[in-house]
PDB file of C-alpha atoms and ligand atoms in Angstrom:
ATOM      1  CA  MET A 910      85.533  46.444  27.761  1.00 59.00           C
ATOM      2  CA  SER A 911      87.368  48.050  24.858  1.00 86.00           C
ATOM      3  CA  GLN A 912      86.112  50.957  22.816  1.00 97.00           C
ATOM      4  CA  VAL A 913      84.372  50.251  19.511  1.00 98.00           C
ATOM      5  CA  ILE A 914      84.314  52.862  16.735  1.00 98.00           C
ATOM      6  CA  TYR A 915      82.141  52.828  13.615  1.00 98.00           C
ATOM      7  CA  LEU A 916      84.236  53.541  10.520  1.00 98.00           C
ATOM      8  CA  ASP A 917      82.636  53.245   7.069  1.00 98.00           C
ATOM      9  CA  GLY A 918      80.327  50.404   8.000  1.00 97.00           C
ATOM     10  CA  GLN A 919      82.851  48.472  10.093  1.00 98.00           C
ATOM     11  CA  PHE A 920      83.168  48.281  13.857  1.00 98.00           C
ATOM     12  CA  VAL A 921      86.833  48.693  14.708  1.00 98.00           C
ATOM     13  CA  THR A 922      89.016  49.258  17.740  1.00 98.00           C
ATOM     14  CA  ARG A 923      90.348  52.692  18.640  1.00 97.00           C
ATOM     15  CA  GLY A 924      93.781  51.635  17.376  1.00 97.00           C
ATOM     16  CA  GLU A 925      92.328  50.554  14.034  1.00 97.00           C
ATOM     17  CA  ALA A 926      90.191  53.680  13.599  1.00 98.00           C
ATOM     18  CA  LYS A 927      92.454  55.604  11.217  1.00 98.00           C
ATOM     19  CA  VAL A 928      91.761  57.855   8.214  1.00 97.00           C
ATOM     20  CA  SER A 929      93.976  58.688   5.243  1.00 98.00           C
ATOM     21  CA  VAL A 930      96.171  61.796   5.151  1.00 98.00           C
ATOM     22  CA  TYR A 931      94.444  62.381   1.773  1.00 98.00           C
ATOM     23  CA  ASP A 932      91.031  62.677   3.426  1.00 98.00           C
ATOM     24  CA  HIS A 933      89.607  66.098   2.611  1.00 98.00           C
ATOM     25  CA  GLY A 934      88.263  66.369   6.131  1.00 98.00           C
ATOM     26  CA  LEU A 935      91.869  66.632   7.249  1.00 98.00           C
ATOM     27  CA  LEU A 936      93.203  68.543   4.235  1.00 98.00           C
ATOM     28  CA  TYR A 937      90.461  71.201   4.055  1.00 98.00           C
ATOM     29  CA  GLY A 938      88.101  70.744   6.978  1.00 98.00           C
ATOM     30  CA  ASP A 939      85.758  69.517   4.252  1.00 98.00           C
ATOM     31  CA  GLY A 940      83.174  67.697   6.304  1.00 98.00           C
ATOM     32  CA  ILE A 941      80.578  67.971   9.030  1.00 98.00           C
ATOM     33  CA  PHE A 942      79.967  66.630  12.509  1.00 98.00           C
ATOM     34  CA  GLU A 943      77.538  66.171  15.371  1.00 98.00           C
ATOM     35  CA  GLY A 944      77.897  65.780  19.117  1.00 98.00           C
ATOM     36  CA  LEU A 945      75.256  63.772  21.009  1.00 98.00           C
ATOM     37  CA  ARG A 946      74.739  62.450  24.512  1.00 98.00           C
ATOM     38  CA  VAL A 947      73.446  59.136  25.787  1.00 98.00           C
ATOM     39  CA  TYR A 948      71.700  59.215  29.160  1.00 98.00           C
ATOM     40  CA  ASN A 949      70.949  55.953  30.922  1.00 97.00           C
ATOM     41  CA  GLY A 950      71.027  53.969  27.690  1.00 98.00           C
ATOM     42  CA  ARG A 951      68.911  56.394  25.652  1.00 98.00           C
ATOM     43  CA  ILE A 952      70.279  58.637  22.894  1.00 98.00           C
ATOM     44  CA  PHE A 953      68.920  62.127  23.491  1.00 98.00           C
ATOM     45  CA  LYS A 954      67.341  63.813  20.426  1.00 98.00           C
ATOM     46  CA  LEU A 955      68.875  61.266  18.039  1.00 98.00           C
ATOM     47  CA  GLU A 956      66.509  62.037  15.137  1.00 98.00           C
ATOM     48  CA  GLU A 957      67.099  65.779  15.531  1.00 98.00           C
ATOM     49  CA  HIS A 958      70.898  65.358  15.436  1.00 98.00           C
ATOM     50  CA  VAL A 959      70.667  63.085  12.392  1.00 99.00           C
ATOM     51  CA  GLU A 960      68.393  65.610  10.687  1.00 98.00           C
ATOM     52  CA  ARG A 961      70.857  68.457  11.377  1.00 98.00           C
ATOM     53  CA  LEU A 962      73.691  66.270  10.059  1.00 99.00           C
ATOM     54  CA  TYR A 963      71.824  65.751   6.771  1.00 99.00           C
ATOM     55  CA  GLU A 964      70.998  69.458   6.566  1.00 98.00           C
ATOM     56  CA  SER A 965      74.681  70.343   7.027  1.00 98.00           C
ATOM     57  CA  ALA A 966      75.521  67.774   4.321  1.00 98.00           C
ATOM     58  CA  LYS A 967      72.952  69.244   1.950  1.00 98.00           C
ATOM     59  CA  ALA A 968      74.341  72.752   2.417  1.00 98.00           C
ATOM     60  CA  ILE A 969      77.871  71.667   1.476  1.00 98.00           C
ATOM     61  CA  MET A 970      76.649  69.250  -1.249  1.00 98.00           C
ATOM     62  CA  LEU A 971      78.043  66.232   0.538  1.00 98.00           C
ATOM     63  CA  ALA A 972      76.341  62.933  -0.269  1.00 98.00           C
ATOM     64  CA  ILE A 973      76.178  60.804   2.870  1.00 98.00           C
ATOM     65  CA  PRO A 974      76.368  57.203   1.587  1.00 98.00           C
ATOM     66  CA  MET A 975      73.551  55.938   3.807  1.00 98.00           C
ATOM     67  CA  THR A 976      69.929  56.777   4.539  1.00 98.00           C
ATOM     68  CA  ARG A 977      68.806  58.643   7.655  1.00 98.00           C
ATOM     69  CA  GLN A 978      67.374  55.386   8.993  1.00 98.00           C
ATOM     70  CA  GLN A 979      70.668  53.567   8.439  1.00 98.00           C
ATOM     71  CA  MET A 980      72.427  56.459  10.190  1.00 98.00           C
ATOM     72  CA  ILE A 981      70.081  56.160  13.178  1.00 98.00           C
ATOM     73  CA  GLU A 982      70.688  52.391  13.317  1.00 98.00           C
ATOM     74  CA  ALA A 983      74.473  52.877  13.049  1.00 98.00           C
ATOM     75  CA  HIS A 984      74.349  55.182  16.095  1.00 98.00           C
ATOM     76  CA  VAL A 985      72.254  52.726  18.091  1.00 98.00           C
ATOM     77  CA  GLU A 986      74.475  49.800  17.156  1.00 98.00           C
ATOM     78  CA  THR A 987      77.715  51.674  17.967  1.00 98.00           C
ATOM     79  CA  VAL A 988      76.428  52.602  21.430  1.00 98.00           C
ATOM     80  CA  ARG A 989      75.236  49.015  21.954  1.00 98.00           C
ATOM     81  CA  GLN A 990      78.633  47.595  20.978  1.00 97.00           C
ATOM     82  CA  ASN A 991      80.334  49.854  23.513  1.00 98.00           C
ATOM     83  CA  ASN A 992      77.922  48.614  26.174  1.00 97.00           C
ATOM     84  CA  LEU A 993      77.928  51.870  28.142  1.00 96.00           C
ATOM     85  CA  ARG A 994      74.802  53.734  29.221  1.00 96.00           C
ATOM     86  CA  ASP A 995      76.120  57.290  29.720  1.00 97.00           C
ATOM     87  CA  VAL A 996      78.390  58.409  26.905  1.00 97.00           C
ATOM     88  CA  TYR A 997      79.194  61.098  24.387  1.00 97.00           C
ATOM     89  CA  ILE A 998      78.832  60.415  20.640  1.00 98.00           C
ATOM     90  CA  ARG A 999      80.862  62.260  18.032  1.00 98.00           C
ATOM     91  CA  THR A1000      79.637  61.698  14.487  1.00 98.00           C
ATOM     92  CA  ILE A1001      81.842  62.859  11.622  1.00 99.00           C
ATOM     93  CA  VAL A1002      81.243  62.744   7.874  1.00 99.00           C
ATOM     94  CA  THR A1003      84.176  63.862   5.737  1.00 99.00           C
ATOM     95  CA  ARG A1004      84.276  64.374   1.972  1.00 98.00           C
ATOM     96  CA  GLY A1005      86.533  61.313   1.923  1.00 98.00           C
ATOM     97  CA  VAL A1006      89.820  60.449   0.282  1.00 98.00           C
ATOM     98  CA  GLY A1007      90.773  62.466  -2.801  1.00 98.00           C
ATOM     99  CA  SER A1008      93.671  64.204  -4.491  1.00 98.00           C
ATOM    100  CA  LEU A1009      95.610  67.081  -2.903  1.00 98.00           C
ATOM    101  CA  GLY A1010      93.513  69.664  -4.782  1.00 98.00           C
ATOM    102  CA  ILE A1011      90.400  71.110  -3.179  1.00 98.00           C
ATOM    103  CA  ASP A1012      88.036  69.820  -5.869  1.00 98.00           C
ATOM    104  CA  PRO A1013      85.547  67.559  -4.048  1.00 98.00           C
ATOM    105  CA  ARG A1014      84.959  65.625  -7.288  1.00 98.00           C
ATOM    106  CA  SER A1015      88.224  63.771  -6.582  1.00 98.00           C
ATOM    107  CA  CYS A1016      86.616  62.249  -3.486  1.00 98.00           C
ATOM    108  CA  ALA A1017      84.730  59.128  -4.541  1.00 98.00           C
ATOM    109  CA  ARG A1018      82.950  58.437  -1.276  1.00 98.00           C
ATOM    110  CA  ALA A1019      82.275  60.266   1.968  1.00 98.00           C
ATOM    111  CA  CYS A1020      83.798  58.785   5.121  1.00 98.00           C
ATOM    112  CA  VAL A1021      81.429  58.157   8.061  1.00 98.00           C
ATOM    113  CA  ILE A1022      82.800  57.888  11.601  1.00 98.00           C
ATOM    114  CA  ILE A1023      80.880  57.392  14.856  1.00 98.00           C
ATOM    115  CA  ILE A1024      82.938  57.629  18.028  1.00 98.00           C
ATOM    116  CA  VAL A1025      81.442  56.667  21.375  1.00 98.00           C
ATOM    117  CA  ASP A1026      83.487  57.847  24.321  1.00 97.00           C
ATOM    118  CA  THR A1027      83.154  58.688  27.988  1.00 95.00           C
ATOM    119  CA  ILE A1028      82.117  62.288  28.659  1.00 90.00           C
ATOM    120  CA  SER A1029      84.335  64.753  30.473  1.00 86.00           C
ATOM    121  CA  LEU A1030      81.797  66.818  32.373  1.00 85.00           C
ATOM    122  CA  TYR A1031      82.337  70.297  33.764  1.00 87.00           C
ATOM    123  CA  PRO A1032      82.918  70.191  37.531  1.00 92.00           C
ATOM    124  CA  PRO A1033      79.670  70.418  39.598  1.00 93.00           C
ATOM    125  CA  GLU A1034      80.697  73.793  41.065  1.00 94.00           C
ATOM    126  CA  PHE A1035      80.361  75.337  37.587  1.00 94.00           C
ATOM    127  CA  TYR A1036      76.644  74.549  37.796  1.00 95.00           C
ATOM    128  CA  GLN A1037      76.290  75.517  41.456  1.00 95.00           C
ATOM    129  CA  GLU A1038      78.164  78.808  41.232  1.00 97.00           C
ATOM    130  CA  GLY A1039      77.971  79.670  37.531  1.00 98.00           C
ATOM    131  CA  ILE A1040      80.838  80.613  35.229  1.00 98.00           C
ATOM    132  CA  LYS A1041      82.670  83.798  34.332  1.00 98.00           C
ATOM    133  CA  VAL A1042      82.869  84.539  30.632  1.00 98.00           C
ATOM    134  CA  VAL A1043      84.452  87.130  28.355  1.00 98.00           C
ATOM    135  CA  THR A1044      83.552  88.424  24.929  1.00 98.00           C
ATOM    136  CA  VAL A1045      86.323  87.625  22.476  1.00 98.00           C
ATOM    137  CA  ALA A1046      87.884  89.556  19.604  1.00 98.00           C
ATOM    138  CA  THR A1047      87.541  86.684  17.120  1.00 98.00           C
ATOM    139  CA  ARG A1048      84.269  87.214  15.241  1.00 98.00           C
ATOM    140  CA  ARG A1049      81.767  84.430  14.488  1.00 98.00           C
ATOM    141  CA  THR A1050      81.851  83.452  10.822  1.00 97.00           C
ATOM    142  CA  ALA A1051      79.489  85.642   8.805  1.00 97.00           C
ATOM    143  CA  VAL A1052      76.289  83.942   7.633  1.00 97.00           C
ATOM    144  CA  ASP A1053      77.132  84.934   4.044  1.00 97.00           C
ATOM    145  CA  ALA A1054      80.640  83.413   4.289  1.00 97.00           C
ATOM    146  CA  LEU A1055      80.187  79.963   5.820  1.00 97.00           C
ATOM    147  CA  SER A1056      76.895  79.772   7.681  1.00 98.00           C
ATOM    148  CA  PRO A1057      77.377  78.749  11.331  1.00 98.00           C
ATOM    149  CA  ARG A1058      74.205  76.681  10.869  1.00 98.00           C
ATOM    150  CA  VAL A1059      76.421  74.222   9.011  1.00 98.00           C
ATOM    151  CA  LYS A1060      78.141  72.204  11.715  1.00 98.00           C
ATOM    152  CA  SER A1061      81.255  71.921   9.584  1.00 98.00           C
ATOM    153  CA  LEU A1062      84.748  70.710  10.406  1.00 98.00           C
ATOM    154  CA  ASN A1063      85.931  74.348  10.111  1.00 96.00           C
ATOM    155  CA  TYR A1064      86.051  75.287  13.807  1.00 97.00           C
ATOM    156  CA  LEU A1065      89.239  77.324  13.715  1.00 98.00           C
ATOM    157  CA  GLY A1066      87.424  80.558  14.616  1.00 98.00           C
ATOM    158  CA  ASN A1067      85.907  78.836  17.660  1.00 98.00           C
ATOM    159  CA  VAL A1068      89.305  77.365  18.569  1.00 98.00           C
ATOM    160  CA  MET A1069      90.898  80.835  18.355  1.00 98.00           C
ATOM    161  CA  ALA A1070      88.080  82.195  20.515  1.00 98.00           C
ATOM    162  CA  LYS A1071      88.745  79.426  23.060  1.00 98.00           C
ATOM    163  CA  ILE A1072      92.440  80.373  23.127  1.00 98.00           C
ATOM    164  CA  GLU A1073      91.384  83.939  23.999  1.00 98.00           C
ATOM    165  CA  VAL A1074      89.127  82.596  26.770  1.00 98.00           C
ATOM    166  CA  ASN A1075      91.984  80.533  28.200  1.00 98.00           C
ATOM    167  CA  ARG A1076      94.393  83.470  28.066  1.00 98.00           C
ATOM    168  CA  ALA A1077      91.839  85.637  29.879  1.00 98.00           C
ATOM    169  CA  GLY A1078      91.542  83.040  32.666  1.00 97.00           C
ATOM    170  CA  ALA A1079      87.794  82.766  32.013  1.00 97.00           C
ATOM    171  CA  PHE A1080      85.651  79.625  31.623  1.00 96.00           C
ATOM    172  CA  GLY A1081      83.619  80.575  28.607  1.00 97.00           C
ATOM    173  CA  GLY A1082      83.579  83.001  25.721  1.00 98.00           C
ATOM    174  CA  ILE A1083      80.930  84.928  23.842  1.00 98.00           C
ATOM    175  CA  MET A1084      81.450  85.521  20.137  1.00 98.00           C
ATOM    176  CA  LEU A1085      80.033  88.593  18.384  1.00 98.00           C
ATOM    177  CA  ASN A1086      79.375  88.901  14.674  1.00 98.00           C
ATOM    178  CA  ASN A1087      80.969  91.493  12.377  1.00 98.00           C
ATOM    179  CA  GLU A1088      78.312  94.025  13.410  1.00 98.00           C
ATOM    180  CA  GLY A1089      79.031  93.541  17.102  1.00 98.00           C
ATOM    181  CA  TYR A1090      75.850  91.579  17.831  1.00 98.00           C
ATOM    182  CA  VAL A1091      75.939  88.678  20.273  1.00 99.00           C
ATOM    183  CA  THR A1092      75.915  85.306  18.524  1.00 99.00           C
ATOM    184  CA  GLU A1093      76.820  82.394  20.807  1.00 98.00           C
ATOM    185  CA  GLY A1094      79.479  80.826  22.996  1.00 98.00           C
ATOM    186  CA  THR A1095      82.497  79.033  21.533  1.00 97.00           C
ATOM    187  CA  ALA A1096      80.499  75.770  21.509  1.00 97.00           C
ATOM    188  CA  ASP A1097      77.231  76.688  23.218  1.00 98.00           C
ATOM    189  CA  ASN A1098      74.183  78.874  22.571  1.00 98.00           C
ATOM    190  CA  ILE A1099      73.259  81.745  24.854  1.00 99.00           C
ATOM    191  CA  PHE A1100      70.046  82.786  26.609  1.00 99.00           C
ATOM    192  CA  VAL A1101      69.440  86.053  28.441  1.00 98.00           C
ATOM    193  CA  VAL A1102      66.693  86.565  31.044  1.00 98.00           C
ATOM    194  CA  LYS A1103      65.286  90.056  31.589  1.00 98.00           C
ATOM    195  CA  LYS A1104      62.131  90.805  33.611  1.00 98.00           C
ATOM    196  CA  GLY A1105      61.051  87.162  33.400  1.00 98.00           C
ATOM    197  CA  VAL A1106      61.318  86.943  29.585  1.00 98.00           C
ATOM    198  CA  LEU A1107      63.901  84.761  27.788  1.00 98.00           C
ATOM    199  CA  TYR A1108      65.871  86.169  24.868  1.00 99.00           C
ATOM    200  CA  THR A1109      68.185  84.308  22.511  1.00 99.00           C
ATOM    201  CA  PRO A1110      69.875  85.518  19.306  1.00 99.00           C
ATOM    202  CA  PRO A1111      68.081  84.613  16.046  1.00 98.00           C
ATOM    203  CA  THR A1112      69.838  82.270  13.626  1.00 98.00           C
ATOM    204  CA  HIS A1113      70.406  85.068  11.084  1.00 98.00           C
ATOM    205  CA  VAL A1114      73.010  86.791  13.284  1.00 98.00           C
ATOM    206  CA  GLY A1115      75.188  83.694  12.814  1.00 98.00           C
ATOM    207  CA  ILE A1116      74.720  80.808  15.231  1.00 98.00           C
ATOM    208  CA  LEU A1117      74.513  77.072  15.199  1.00 98.00           C
ATOM    209  CA  GLN A1118      70.851  76.248  15.727  1.00 98.00           C
ATOM    210  CA  GLY A1119      71.576  74.199  18.806  1.00 98.00           C
ATOM    211  CA  ILE A1120      69.385  71.239  19.623  1.00 98.00           C
ATOM    212  CA  THR A1121      69.655  72.146  23.301  1.00 98.00           C
ATOM    213  CA  ARG A1122      68.559  75.702  22.344  1.00 99.00           C
ATOM    214  CA  ASP A1123      65.521  74.298  20.520  1.00 98.00           C
ATOM    215  CA  THR A1124      64.778  72.083  23.526  1.00 98.00           C
ATOM    216  CA  ILE A1125      64.953  75.020  25.963  1.00 98.00           C
ATOM    217  CA  MET A1126      62.589  77.002  23.732  1.00 98.00           C
ATOM    218  CA  GLU A1127      60.138  74.083  23.802  1.00 98.00           C
ATOM    219  CA  LEU A1128      60.438  73.696  27.583  1.00 98.00           C
ATOM    220  CA  ALA A1129      59.926  77.438  28.004  1.00 98.00           C
ATOM    221  CA  MET A1130      56.713  77.347  25.993  1.00 98.00           C
ATOM    222  CA  ARG A1131      55.537  74.266  27.898  1.00 98.00           C
ATOM    223  CA  ASP A1132      56.215  75.960  31.235  1.00 98.00           C
ATOM    224  CA  GLY A1133      54.575  79.276  30.351  1.00 98.00           C
ATOM    225  CA  TYR A1134      57.649  81.428  29.712  1.00 98.00           C
ATOM    226  CA  THR A1135      57.919  83.879  26.841  1.00 98.00           C
ATOM    227  CA  VAL A1136      60.969  83.382  24.583  1.00 98.00           C
ATOM    228  CA  ARG A1137      61.975  85.968  22.008  1.00 98.00           C
ATOM    229  CA  GLU A1138      64.622  85.573  19.357  1.00 98.00           C
ATOM    230  CA  GLN A1139      66.229  88.993  19.542  1.00 98.00           C
ATOM    231  CA  VAL A1140      69.333  90.718  18.232  1.00 98.00           C
ATOM    232  CA  MET A1141      71.429  91.764  21.241  1.00 98.00           C
ATOM    233  CA  THR A1142      74.576  93.726  21.988  1.00 98.00           C
ATOM    234  CA  ARG A1143      77.067  93.355  24.851  1.00 98.00           C
ATOM    235  CA  HIS A1144      75.017  95.992  26.689  1.00 98.00           C
ATOM    236  CA  ASP A1145      72.037  93.627  26.799  1.00 98.00           C
ATOM    237  CA  LEU A1146      74.298  91.076  28.482  1.00 98.00           C
ATOM    238  CA  PHE A1147      75.698  93.527  31.040  1.00 98.00           C
ATOM    239  CA  VAL A1148      72.191  94.568  32.155  1.00 98.00           C
ATOM    240  CA  ALA A1149      70.638  91.083  32.049  1.00 98.00           C
ATOM    241  CA  ASP A1150      68.981  89.597  35.145  1.00 98.00           C
ATOM    242  CA  GLU A1151      70.295  86.128  34.261  1.00 98.00           C
ATOM    243  CA  ILE A1152      72.331  84.481  31.507  1.00 98.00           C
ATOM    244  CA  PHE A1153      72.898  80.830  30.689  1.00 98.00           C
ATOM    245  CA  PHE A1154      74.628  78.756  28.027  1.00 98.00           C
ATOM    246  CA  THR A1155      73.109  75.667  26.412  1.00 98.00           C
ATOM    247  CA  GLY A1156      74.745  72.767  24.590  1.00 98.00           C
ATOM    248  CA  SER A1157      74.720  68.986  24.413  1.00 98.00           C
ATOM    249  CA  GLY A1158      77.989  68.856  26.361  1.00 96.00           C
ATOM    250  CA  ALA A1159      77.391  71.583  28.960  1.00 96.00           C
ATOM    251  CA  GLU A1160      73.574  71.115  29.101  1.00 97.00           C
ATOM    252  CA  VAL A1161      72.345  74.315  30.824  1.00 98.00           C
ATOM    253  CA  ILE A1162      75.083  76.240  32.620  1.00 98.00           C
ATOM    254  CA  PRO A1163      74.645  79.532  34.505  1.00 98.00           C
ATOM    255  CA  VAL A1164      76.792  82.540  33.512  1.00 98.00           C
ATOM    256  CA  ILE A1165      77.347  84.930  36.426  1.00 98.00           C
ATOM    257  CA  ASN A1166      79.869  87.407  35.042  1.00 98.00           C
ATOM    258  CA  VAL A1167      80.468  88.900  31.594  1.00 98.00           C
ATOM    259  CA  ASP A1168      83.632  90.991  31.008  1.00 98.00           C
ATOM    260  CA  GLY A1169      83.891  91.770  34.723  1.00 98.00           C
ATOM    261  CA  ARG A1170      80.216  92.788  35.107  1.00 98.00           C
ATOM    262  CA  SER A1171      78.237  90.677  37.596  1.00 98.00           C
ATOM    263  CA  ILE A1172      75.039  89.394  36.065  1.00 98.00           C
ATOM    264  CA  GLY A1173      72.025  90.038  38.312  1.00 96.00           C
ATOM    265  CA  ASP A1174      73.211  89.506  41.866  1.00 95.00           C
ATOM    266  CA  GLY A1175      76.215  87.490  40.690  1.00 97.00           C
ATOM    267  CA  LYS A1176      74.600  84.122  41.452  1.00 98.00           C
ATOM    268  CA  PRO A1177      72.695  81.721  39.191  1.00 98.00           C
ATOM    269  CA  GLY A1178      69.111  82.975  39.005  1.00 98.00           C
ATOM    270  CA  ALA A1179      65.821  81.205  39.659  1.00 98.00           C
ATOM    271  CA  ILE A1180      64.783  80.956  36.011  1.00 98.00           C
ATOM    272  CA  THR A1181      68.175  79.504  35.096  1.00 98.00           C
ATOM    273  CA  TRP A1182      67.718  76.883  37.845  1.00 98.00           C
ATOM    274  CA  HIS A1183      64.311  76.067  36.476  1.00 98.00           C
ATOM    275  CA  PHE A1184      65.846  75.229  33.086  1.00 98.00           C
ATOM    276  CA  VAL A1185      68.869  73.401  34.529  1.00 98.00           C
ATOM    277  CA  ASN A1186      66.418  71.090  36.299  1.00 98.00           C
ATOM    278  CA  ALA A1187      63.783  70.870  33.550  1.00 98.00           C
ATOM    279  CA  TYR A1188      66.484  69.907  31.035  1.00 98.00           C
ATOM    280  CA  ARG A1189      67.987  67.287  33.387  1.00 98.00           C
ATOM    281  CA  THR A1190      64.561  65.744  33.901  1.00 98.00           C
ATOM    282  CA  LEU A1191      63.931  65.628  30.149  1.00 98.00           C
ATOM    283  CA  VAL A1192      67.267  63.991  29.273  1.00 98.00           C
ATOM    284  CA  ASN A1193      66.702  61.356  31.929  1.00 97.00           C
ATOM    285  CA  THR A1194      63.174  60.503  30.866  1.00 97.00           C
ATOM    286  CA  THR A1195      63.265  60.627  27.038  1.00 98.00           C
ATOM    287  CA  GLY A1196      65.543  59.512  24.211  1.00 98.00           C
ATOM    288  CA  TYR A1197      65.999  56.720  21.687  1.00 98.00           C
ATOM    289  CA  PRO A1198      66.409  53.417  23.553  1.00 97.00           C
ATOM    290  CA  VAL A1199      69.572  51.438  22.747  1.00 98.00           C
ATOM    291  CA  PHE A1200      69.344  48.395  25.000  1.00 95.00           C
TER     292      PHE A1200
HETATM  293  N1  LIG B2352      77.134  76.455  19.110  1.00 79.11           N
HETATM  294  C1  LIG B2352      78.220  75.844  18.579  1.00 79.11           C
HETATM  295  C2  LIG B2352      79.179  76.641  17.772  1.00 79.11           C
HETATM  296  C3  LIG B2352      78.425  74.475  18.790  1.00 79.11           C
HETATM  297  O1  LIG B2352      79.487  73.862  18.243  1.00 79.11           O
HETATM  298  C4  LIG B2352      76.402  74.425  20.123  1.00 79.11           C
HETATM  299  C5  LIG B2352      76.242  75.777  19.852  1.00 79.11           C
HETATM  300  C6  LIG B2352      75.344  73.722  20.905  1.00 79.11           C
HETATM  301  O2  LIG B2352      74.583  72.897  20.042  1.00 79.11           O
HETATM  302  P1  LIG B2352      73.772  71.648  20.596  1.00 79.11           P
HETATM  303  O3  LIG B2352      73.092  71.096  19.399  1.00 79.11           O
HETATM  304  O4  LIG B2352      74.782  70.721  21.224  1.00 79.11           O
HETATM  305  O5  LIG B2352      72.834  72.167  21.597  1.00 79.11           O
HETATM  306  C7  LIG B2352      77.507  73.747  19.569  1.00 79.11           C
HETATM  307  C8  LIG B2352      77.718  72.271  19.764  1.00 79.11           C
HETATM  308  C9  LIG B2352      82.749  70.426  23.027  1.00 79.11           C
HETATM  309  C10 LIG B2352      82.031  70.730  21.760  1.00 79.11           C
HETATM  310  O6  LIG B2352      83.924  70.067  22.986  1.00 79.11           O
HETATM  311  C11 LIG B2352      80.721  71.141  21.770  1.00 79.11           C
HETATM  312  C12 LIG B2352      80.053  71.462  20.578  1.00 79.11           C
HETATM  313  C13 LIG B2352      80.745  71.352  19.410  1.00 79.11           C
HETATM  314  C14 LIG B2352      82.069  70.929  19.422  1.00 79.11           C
HETATM  315  C15 LIG B2352      82.724  70.597  20.588  1.00 79.11           C
HETATM  316  O7  LIG B2352      82.129  70.602  24.093  1.00 79.11           O
HETATM  317  N2  LIG B2352      78.744  71.942  20.701  1.00 79.11           N
END
């Protein structure tokens, strides 16, 4: 079974799925993306990801040449063509092919790509034992520069943060904003647990409004937990009872050490386990059916 990729309305092979060197996505990072998961043949939070894609497009004045409904159907059809039930989807919309100048008016039509691929999961021991993370020197993009709520193709700050994480021998990184407030991981949102209450940074400090983050907030309300969106410093992390990261790729992953400080008793906490399991149940029982 060979891989099928959606490229501007066509279903092509991986070898055929090529874009121009004049595409402004490549030249300037002028474009947006999404990352979704398919669990047992159902696309998790498909409408929410499509909505965020269109919001990112609106913010950068990028006209996606298809309706939201057509976008939903393109996702479903691409997964169906690949005939796999547990996969990762990477959706990319670039400004398209233009001249070498930055002016987006030279790009006649946006380029739409949907890649369906197998997922490379973190090893199970990361979930059992939790991960060690460090705060990094590279600051999250300021909300008044390029808002991190736009899931744009400009991820160089996150890539530089990841390089710092790798050099530190850690497994995750926490990015601060220019004021030193906690924002998020390099590709995940963060939750802190203190005295039974959940805290997560508000969007205005500079975060991607993660769909997994939104889901955890909904599950928390359903299950009787209090969640507060709160501005936090590194100190709030050091003295937390529990910390976890959330993201479509990582799902819910316990953090047990920040900059050498053990979090709580240095093991994943009970509330974190609750959300690891509640999230797993949700992804396996809901989603947009493909087959
Ligand atoms: N923050 C950032 C900066 C992200 O890129 C998340 C949070 C989590 O959002 P969702 O909607 O997934 O809950 C993301 C998204 C990867 C990878 O390789 C992951 C993301 C983006 C790019 C690459 O794991 N996560």
